[in-house]
Amino acid sequence: MGPMATKDGTDLLKQAFALLAERGWRRFSFAELARRTGVGLAEVYAELPGRPALLRALGRRLDREMLQIDLAELDGMTPRERMFELIMRRLDAMVPYKEGLRVLARASRRQPDVLLTACCNLDRLSRRLLDAAAGERPLVFGRLARRAAQLVYLCTLRVWLDDDSPDMARTLAELDRRLQQAETAARWLGGSGRARDEAAPA
């Protein structure tokens, strides 16, 4: 039985995001989730104690799926190539939740609780991305590096949410462009002697 799955195999998190896509953030109901899945309300709340828990649980699941990779696959890649691979792995893992994430993206513009929880997930994601992308060379990651990783991810995510093409061409192009921008900025910062450790991961 995997994380967030009940004894009969019901994936509560996937079912919750399907309901979220239908009802929206404010009208989402845990009682309705329990009725639709046949899972007791107490068990639902034990797994998902509140709406912010949906985002936290999904963030942890996506991190896990993104990082379930043999590190040997990343050997020989540049940090930029590793970052590309990891972000695309995460986006691929997000496909089953895409409709619900579209709803959340709209809600985050006007509902602070959604944005706050998403930002907490984003900070954790940027740290893990940078750590995995660094490879064998230990680096010191500062705030600028994390902000750069977050910006690359968010810009790509925005395109991905509207990209339903089979080859994801727009998403791939956006990610490549944003990583190129980050790499250029890192070289400029390193060359100018400013925040050398901050710039290195890009």
PDB file of C-alpha atoms in Angstrom:
ATOM      1  CA  MET A   1       0.000   0.000   0.000  1.00  0.00           C
ATOM      2  CA  GLY A   2       1.628   3.224  -1.132  1.00  0.00           C
ATOM      3  CA  PRO A   3       1.595   6.577   0.623  1.00  0.00           C
ATOM      4  CA  MET A   4      -1.888   8.164   0.811  1.00  0.00           C
ATOM      5  CA  ALA A   5      -3.520   4.919  -0.328  1.00  0.00           C
ATOM      6  CA  THR A   6      -6.178   3.158   1.724  1.00  0.00           C
ATOM      7  CA  LYS A   7      -6.312  -0.538   2.488  1.00  0.00           C
ATOM      8  CA  ASP A   8      -8.418  -1.211  -0.612  1.00  0.00           C
ATOM      9  CA  GLY A   9      -5.958   0.661  -2.832  1.00  0.00           C
ATOM     10  CA  THR A  10      -7.894   3.919  -3.155  1.00  0.00           C
ATOM     11  CA  ASP A  11      -5.481   6.768  -3.808  1.00  0.00           C
ATOM     12  CA  LEU A  12      -6.961   9.539  -1.678  1.00  0.00           C
ATOM     13  CA  LEU A  13      -4.660  12.204  -3.010  1.00  0.00           C
ATOM     14  CA  LYS A  14      -5.538  11.570  -6.653  1.00  0.00           C
ATOM     15  CA  GLN A  15      -9.219  11.413  -5.800  1.00  0.00           C
ATOM     16  CA  ALA A  16      -8.903  14.641  -3.821  1.00  0.00           C
ATOM     17  CA  PHE A  17      -7.352  16.473  -6.763  1.00  0.00           C
ATOM     18  CA  ALA A  18     -10.048  15.148  -9.094  1.00  0.00           C
ATOM     19  CA  LEU A  19     -12.672  16.557  -6.725  1.00  0.00           C
ATOM     20  CA  LEU A  20     -10.703  19.774  -6.420  1.00  0.00           C
ATOM     21  CA  ALA A  21     -10.725  20.169 -10.201  1.00  0.00           C
ATOM     22  CA  GLU A  22     -14.507  19.792 -10.132  1.00  0.00           C
ATOM     23  CA  ARG A  23     -15.374  21.856  -7.064  1.00  0.00           C
ATOM     24  CA  GLY A  24     -12.604  24.441  -6.750  1.00  0.00           C
ATOM     25  CA  TRP A  25     -10.462  25.298  -3.721  1.00  0.00           C
ATOM     26  CA  ARG A  26     -13.126  26.929  -1.548  1.00  0.00           C
ATOM     27  CA  ARG A  27     -15.914  24.461  -2.330  1.00  0.00           C
ATOM     28  CA  PHE A  28     -13.774  21.370  -1.855  1.00  0.00           C
ATOM     29  CA  SER A  29     -15.338  19.072   0.764  1.00  0.00           C
ATOM     30  CA  PHE A  30     -13.619  16.308   2.702  1.00  0.00           C
ATOM     31  CA  ALA A  31     -17.034  14.830   3.491  1.00  0.00           C
ATOM     32  CA  GLU A  32     -17.696  14.583  -0.249  1.00  0.00           C
ATOM     33  CA  LEU A  33     -14.267  13.006  -0.744  1.00  0.00           C
ATOM     34  CA  ALA A  34     -15.179  10.385   1.865  1.00  0.00           C
ATOM     35  CA  ARG A  35     -18.526   9.680   0.180  1.00  0.00           C
ATOM     36  CA  ARG A  36     -17.018   9.318  -3.276  1.00  0.00           C
ATOM     37  CA  THR A  37     -14.178   7.062  -2.209  1.00  0.00           C
ATOM     38  CA  GLY A  38     -16.053   5.017   0.366  1.00  0.00           C
ATOM     39  CA  VAL A  39     -13.366   5.866   2.898  1.00  0.00           C
ATOM     40  CA  GLY A  40     -14.380   6.788   6.420  1.00  0.00           C
ATOM     41  CA  LEU A  41     -14.295  10.495   7.170  1.00  0.00           C
ATOM     42  CA  ALA A  42     -12.010   9.917  10.156  1.00  0.00           C
ATOM     43  CA  GLU A  43      -9.509   8.141   7.898  1.00  0.00           C
ATOM     44  CA  VAL A  44      -9.724  10.906   5.308  1.00  0.00           C
ATOM     45  CA  TYR A  45      -8.942  13.532   7.929  1.00  0.00           C
ATOM     46  CA  ALA A  46      -6.160  11.388   9.364  1.00  0.00           C
ATOM     47  CA  GLU A  47      -4.465  11.396   5.963  1.00  0.00           C
ATOM     48  CA  LEU A  48      -5.486  14.910   4.861  1.00  0.00           C
ATOM     49  CA  PRO A  49      -6.256  17.068   7.910  1.00  0.00           C
ATOM     50  CA  GLY A  50      -7.013  20.212   5.904  1.00  0.00           C
ATOM     51  CA  ARG A  51      -6.905  21.792   2.469  1.00  0.00           C
ATOM     52  CA  PRO A  52      -3.293  23.024   2.834  1.00  0.00           C
ATOM     53  CA  ALA A  53      -2.395  19.383   3.534  1.00  0.00           C
ATOM     54  CA  LEU A  54      -3.386  18.578  -0.060  1.00  0.00           C
ATOM     55  CA  LEU A  55      -0.574  20.764  -1.355  1.00  0.00           C
ATOM     56  CA  ARG A  56       1.938  19.543   1.197  1.00  0.00           C
ATOM     57  CA  ALA A  57       1.118  15.898   0.464  1.00  0.00           C
ATOM     58  CA  LEU A  58       1.333  16.407  -3.279  1.00  0.00           C
ATOM     59  CA  GLY A  59       4.624  18.279  -2.939  1.00  0.00           C
ATOM     60  CA  ARG A  60       6.159  15.418  -0.964  1.00  0.00           C
ATOM     61  CA  ARG A  61       4.854  12.854  -3.460  1.00  0.00           C
ATOM     62  CA  LEU A  62       6.209  14.771  -6.445  1.00  0.00           C
ATOM     63  CA  ASP A  63       9.579  15.276  -4.752  1.00  0.00           C
ATOM     64  CA  ARG A  64       9.786  11.554  -4.139  1.00  0.00           C
ATOM     65  CA  GLU A  65       8.909  10.641  -7.724  1.00  0.00           C
ATOM     66  CA  MET A  66      11.293  13.255  -9.114  1.00  0.00           C
ATOM     67  CA  LEU A  67      14.159  11.958  -6.998  1.00  0.00           C
ATOM     68  CA  GLN A  68      13.543   8.256  -7.582  1.00  0.00           C
ATOM     69  CA  ILE A  69      16.310   8.167 -10.115  1.00  0.00           C
ATOM     70  CA  ASP A  70      19.587   6.291 -10.240  1.00  0.00           C
ATOM     71  CA  LEU A  71      22.160   9.025  -9.678  1.00  0.00           C
ATOM     72  CA  ALA A  72      24.380   7.261 -12.199  1.00  0.00           C
ATOM     73  CA  GLU A  73      21.914   8.469 -14.859  1.00  0.00           C
ATOM     74  CA  LEU A  74      22.934  12.022 -14.029  1.00  0.00           C
ATOM     75  CA  ASP A  75      26.667  11.338 -14.275  1.00  0.00           C
ATOM     76  CA  GLY A  76      28.239  13.020 -17.259  1.00  0.00           C
ATOM     77  CA  MET A  77      25.527  15.674 -17.393  1.00  0.00           C
ATOM     78  CA  THR A  78      26.156  19.340 -16.739  1.00  0.00           C
ATOM     79  CA  PRO A  79      24.253  20.951 -13.840  1.00  0.00           C
ATOM     80  CA  ARG A  80      21.951  22.549 -16.413  1.00  0.00           C
ATOM     81  CA  GLU A  81      21.207  19.171 -18.010  1.00  0.00           C
ATOM     82  CA  ARG A  82      20.559  17.625 -14.602  1.00  0.00           C
ATOM     83  CA  MET A  83      18.171  20.417 -13.703  1.00  0.00           C
ATOM     84  CA  PHE A  84      16.365  19.921 -17.014  1.00  0.00           C
ATOM     85  CA  GLU A  85      16.004  16.195 -16.397  1.00  0.00           C
ATOM     86  CA  LEU A  86      14.774  16.605 -12.818  1.00  0.00           C
ATOM     87  CA  ILE A  87      12.198  19.282 -13.604  1.00  0.00           C
ATOM     88  CA  MET A  88      10.811  17.275 -16.502  1.00  0.00           C
ATOM     89  CA  ARG A  89      10.563  14.208 -14.253  1.00  0.00           C
ATOM     90  CA  ARG A  90       8.555  16.265 -11.795  1.00  0.00           C
ATOM     91  CA  LEU A  91       6.245  17.620 -14.488  1.00  0.00           C
ATOM     92  CA  ASP A  92       5.664  14.113 -15.804  1.00  0.00           C
ATOM     93  CA  ALA A  93       4.695  13.031 -12.281  1.00  0.00           C
ATOM     94  CA  MET A  94       2.237  15.938 -12.090  1.00  0.00           C
ATOM     95  CA  VAL A  95       0.154  14.854 -15.098  1.00  0.00           C
ATOM     96  CA  PRO A  96      -2.526  12.974 -13.064  1.00  0.00           C
ATOM     97  CA  TYR A  97      -3.139  16.128 -11.009  1.00  0.00           C
ATOM     98  CA  LYS A  98      -3.055  18.657 -13.832  1.00  0.00           C
ATOM     99  CA  GLU A  99      -6.701  19.712 -13.819  1.00  0.00           C
ATOM    100  CA  GLY A 100      -6.669  20.232 -10.079  1.00  0.00           C
ATOM    101  CA  LEU A 101      -3.424  22.177 -10.334  1.00  0.00           C
ATOM    102  CA  ARG A 102      -4.997  24.472 -12.905  1.00  0.00           C
ATOM    103  CA  VAL A 103      -7.715  25.256 -10.366  1.00  0.00           C
ATOM    104  CA  LEU A 104      -5.093  25.907  -7.688  1.00  0.00           C
ATOM    105  CA  ALA A 105      -3.111  28.175  -9.990  1.00  0.00           C
ATOM    106  CA  ARG A 106      -6.187  30.354 -10.427  1.00  0.00           C
ATOM    107  CA  ALA A 107      -6.993  30.257  -6.707  1.00  0.00           C
ATOM    108  CA  SER A 108      -3.461  31.254  -5.686  1.00  0.00           C
ATOM    109  CA  ARG A 109      -3.913  34.653  -7.317  1.00  0.00           C
ATOM    110  CA  ARG A 110      -6.528  35.702  -4.777  1.00  0.00           C
ATOM    111  CA  GLN A 111      -6.319  33.304  -1.835  1.00  0.00           C
ATOM    112  CA  PRO A 112      -3.264  33.785   0.428  1.00  0.00           C
ATOM    113  CA  ASP A 113      -3.494  30.362   2.099  1.00  0.00           C
ATOM    114  CA  VAL A 114      -2.949  28.625  -1.244  1.00  0.00           C
ATOM    115  CA  LEU A 115      -0.005  30.853  -2.103  1.00  0.00           C
ATOM    116  CA  LEU A 116       1.598  30.470   1.328  1.00  0.00           C
ATOM    117  CA  THR A 117       1.501  26.678   1.231  1.00  0.00           C
ATOM    118  CA  ALA A 118       2.750  26.627  -2.369  1.00  0.00           C
ATOM    119  CA  CYS A 119       5.680  28.886  -1.429  1.00  0.00           C
ATOM    120  CA  CYS A 120       6.710  26.524   1.362  1.00  0.00           C
ATOM    121  CA  ASN A 121       6.702  23.650  -1.107  1.00  0.00           C
ATOM    122  CA  LEU A 122       8.653  25.751  -3.578  1.00  0.00           C
ATOM    123  CA  ASP A 123      11.461  26.520  -1.148  1.00  0.00           C
ATOM    124  CA  ARG A 124      11.873  22.831  -0.322  1.00  0.00           C
ATOM    125  CA  LEU A 125      11.782  21.916  -4.014  1.00  0.00           C
ATOM    126  CA  SER A 126      14.485  24.430  -4.940  1.00  0.00           C
ATOM    127  CA  ARG A 127      16.828  23.062  -2.268  1.00  0.00           C
ATOM    128  CA  ARG A 128      16.357  19.499  -3.458  1.00  0.00           C
ATOM    129  CA  LEU A 129      16.729  20.429  -7.108  1.00  0.00           C
ATOM    130  CA  LEU A 130      19.985  22.249  -6.467  1.00  0.00           C
ATOM    131  CA  ASP A 131      21.365  19.458  -4.316  1.00  0.00           C
ATOM    132  CA  ALA A 132      20.592  16.791  -6.924  1.00  0.00           C
ATOM    133  CA  ALA A 133      21.788  18.943  -9.827  1.00  0.00           C
ATOM    134  CA  ALA A 134      25.134  19.685  -8.187  1.00  0.00           C
ATOM    135  CA  GLY A 135      26.423  16.181  -8.808  1.00  0.00           C
ATOM    136  CA  GLU A 136      29.644  15.173  -7.086  1.00  0.00           C
ATOM    137  CA  ARG A 137      30.891  18.731  -6.641  1.00  0.00           C
ATOM    138  CA  PRO A 138      29.763  20.113  -3.268  1.00  0.00           C
ATOM    139  CA  LEU A 139      28.408  23.624  -3.562  1.00  0.00           C
ATOM    140  CA  VAL A 140      27.123  26.250  -1.180  1.00  0.00           C
ATOM    141  CA  PHE A 141      23.595  27.212  -2.178  1.00  0.00           C
ATOM    142  CA  GLY A 142      22.424  30.645  -1.176  1.00  0.00           C
ATOM    143  CA  ARG A 143      19.251  32.615  -1.574  1.00  0.00           C
ATOM    144  CA  LEU A 144      19.994  33.788  -5.119  1.00  0.00           C
ATOM    145  CA  ALA A 145      20.521  30.238  -6.326  1.00  0.00           C
ATOM    146  CA  ARG A 146      17.266  29.100  -4.745  1.00  0.00           C
ATOM    147  CA  ARG A 147      15.386  32.050  -6.212  1.00  0.00           C
ATOM    148  CA  ALA A 148      16.811  31.295  -9.654  1.00  0.00           C
ATOM    149  CA  ALA A 149      15.744  27.644  -9.415  1.00  0.00           C
ATOM    150  CA  GLN A 150      12.283  28.687  -8.247  1.00  0.00           C
ATOM    151  CA  LEU A 151      11.914  31.152 -11.110  1.00  0.00           C
ATOM    152  CA  VAL A 152      12.950  28.559 -13.694  1.00  0.00           C
ATOM    153  CA  TYR A 153      10.454  26.080 -12.261  1.00  0.00           C
ATOM    154  CA  LEU A 154       7.563  28.536 -11.930  1.00  0.00           C
ATOM    155  CA  CYS A 155       7.947  29.928 -15.447  1.00  0.00           C
ATOM    156  CA  THR A 156       8.051  26.402 -16.858  1.00  0.00           C
ATOM    157  CA  LEU A 157       5.095  25.314 -14.753  1.00  0.00           C
ATOM    158  CA  ARG A 158       2.998  28.210 -16.029  1.00  0.00           C
ATOM    159  CA  VAL A 159       3.577  27.102 -19.619  1.00  0.00           C
ATOM    160  CA  TRP A 160       3.076  23.419 -18.750  1.00  0.00           C
ATOM    161  CA  LEU A 161      -0.352  24.108 -17.242  1.00  0.00           C
ATOM    162  CA  ASP A 162      -1.575  25.363 -20.643  1.00  0.00           C
ATOM    163  CA  ASP A 163       0.380  22.902 -22.768  1.00  0.00           C
ATOM    164  CA  ASP A 164      -1.707  19.871 -23.723  1.00  0.00           C
ATOM    165  CA  SER A 165       0.330  18.907 -26.773  1.00  0.00           C
ATOM    166  CA  PRO A 166       1.592  15.307 -26.953  1.00  0.00           C
ATOM    167  CA  ASP A 167       5.240  16.327 -27.338  1.00  0.00           C
ATOM    168  CA  MET A 168       5.130  19.153 -24.761  1.00  0.00           C
ATOM    169  CA  ALA A 169       7.155  21.255 -27.189  1.00  0.00           C
ATOM    170  CA  ARG A 170       6.232  24.595 -25.599  1.00  0.00           C
ATOM    171  CA  THR A 171       7.117  23.333 -22.130  1.00  0.00           C
ATOM    172  CA  LEU A 172      10.458  21.931 -23.257  1.00  0.00           C
ATOM    173  CA  ALA A 173      11.318  25.150 -25.066  1.00  0.00           C
ATOM    174  CA  GLU A 174      10.390  27.291 -22.049  1.00  0.00           C
ATOM    175  CA  LEU A 175      12.451  25.183 -19.655  1.00  0.00           C
ATOM    176  CA  ASP A 176      15.453  25.270 -21.974  1.00  0.00           C
ATOM    177  CA  ARG A 177      15.144  29.047 -22.383  1.00  0.00           C
ATOM    178  CA  ARG A 178      14.831  29.701 -18.657  1.00  0.00           C
ATOM    179  CA  LEU A 179      17.797  27.478 -17.836  1.00  0.00           C
ATOM    180  CA  GLN A 180      19.839  29.297 -20.477  1.00  0.00           C
ATOM    181  CA  GLN A 181      18.924  32.614 -18.858  1.00  0.00           C
ATOM    182  CA  ALA A 182      19.907  31.305 -15.421  1.00  0.00           C
ATOM    183  CA  GLU A 183      23.192  29.983 -16.775  1.00  0.00           C
ATOM    184  CA  THR A 184      23.982  33.318 -18.428  1.00  0.00           C
ATOM    185  CA  ALA A 185      23.165  35.198 -15.225  1.00  0.00           C
ATOM    186  CA  ALA A 186      25.351  32.818 -13.215  1.00  0.00           C
ATOM    187  CA  ARG A 187      28.321  33.419 -15.505  1.00  0.00           C
ATOM    188  CA  TRP A 188      27.826  37.179 -15.260  1.00  0.00           C
ATOM    189  CA  LEU A 189      27.643  37.100 -11.474  1.00  0.00           C
ATOM    190  CA  GLY A 190      30.645  34.805 -11.242  1.00  0.00           C
ATOM    191  CA  GLY A 191      32.657  36.938 -13.622  1.00  0.00           C
ATOM    192  CA  SER A 192      31.845  40.119 -11.756  1.00  0.00           C
ATOM    193  CA  GLY A 193      32.927  38.579  -8.477  1.00  0.00           C
ATOM    194  CA  ARG A 194      29.489  39.020  -6.910  1.00  0.00           C
ATOM    195  CA  ALA A 195      27.809  36.176  -5.026  1.00  0.00           C
ATOM    196  CA  ARG A 196      30.115  33.602  -6.586  1.00  0.00           C
ATOM    197  CA  ASP A 197      28.753  30.760  -4.449  1.00  0.00           C
ATOM    198  CA  GLU A 198      25.205  31.931  -5.113  1.00  0.00           C
ATOM    199  CA  ALA A 199      25.659  31.765  -8.865  1.00  0.00           C
ATOM    200  CA  ALA A 200      27.528  28.503  -9.152  1.00  0.00           C
ATOM    201  CA  PRO A 201      24.580  26.039  -9.114  1.00  0.00           C
ATOM    202  CA  ALA A 202      22.900  27.568 -12.154  1.00  0.00           C
TER     203      ALA A 202
END
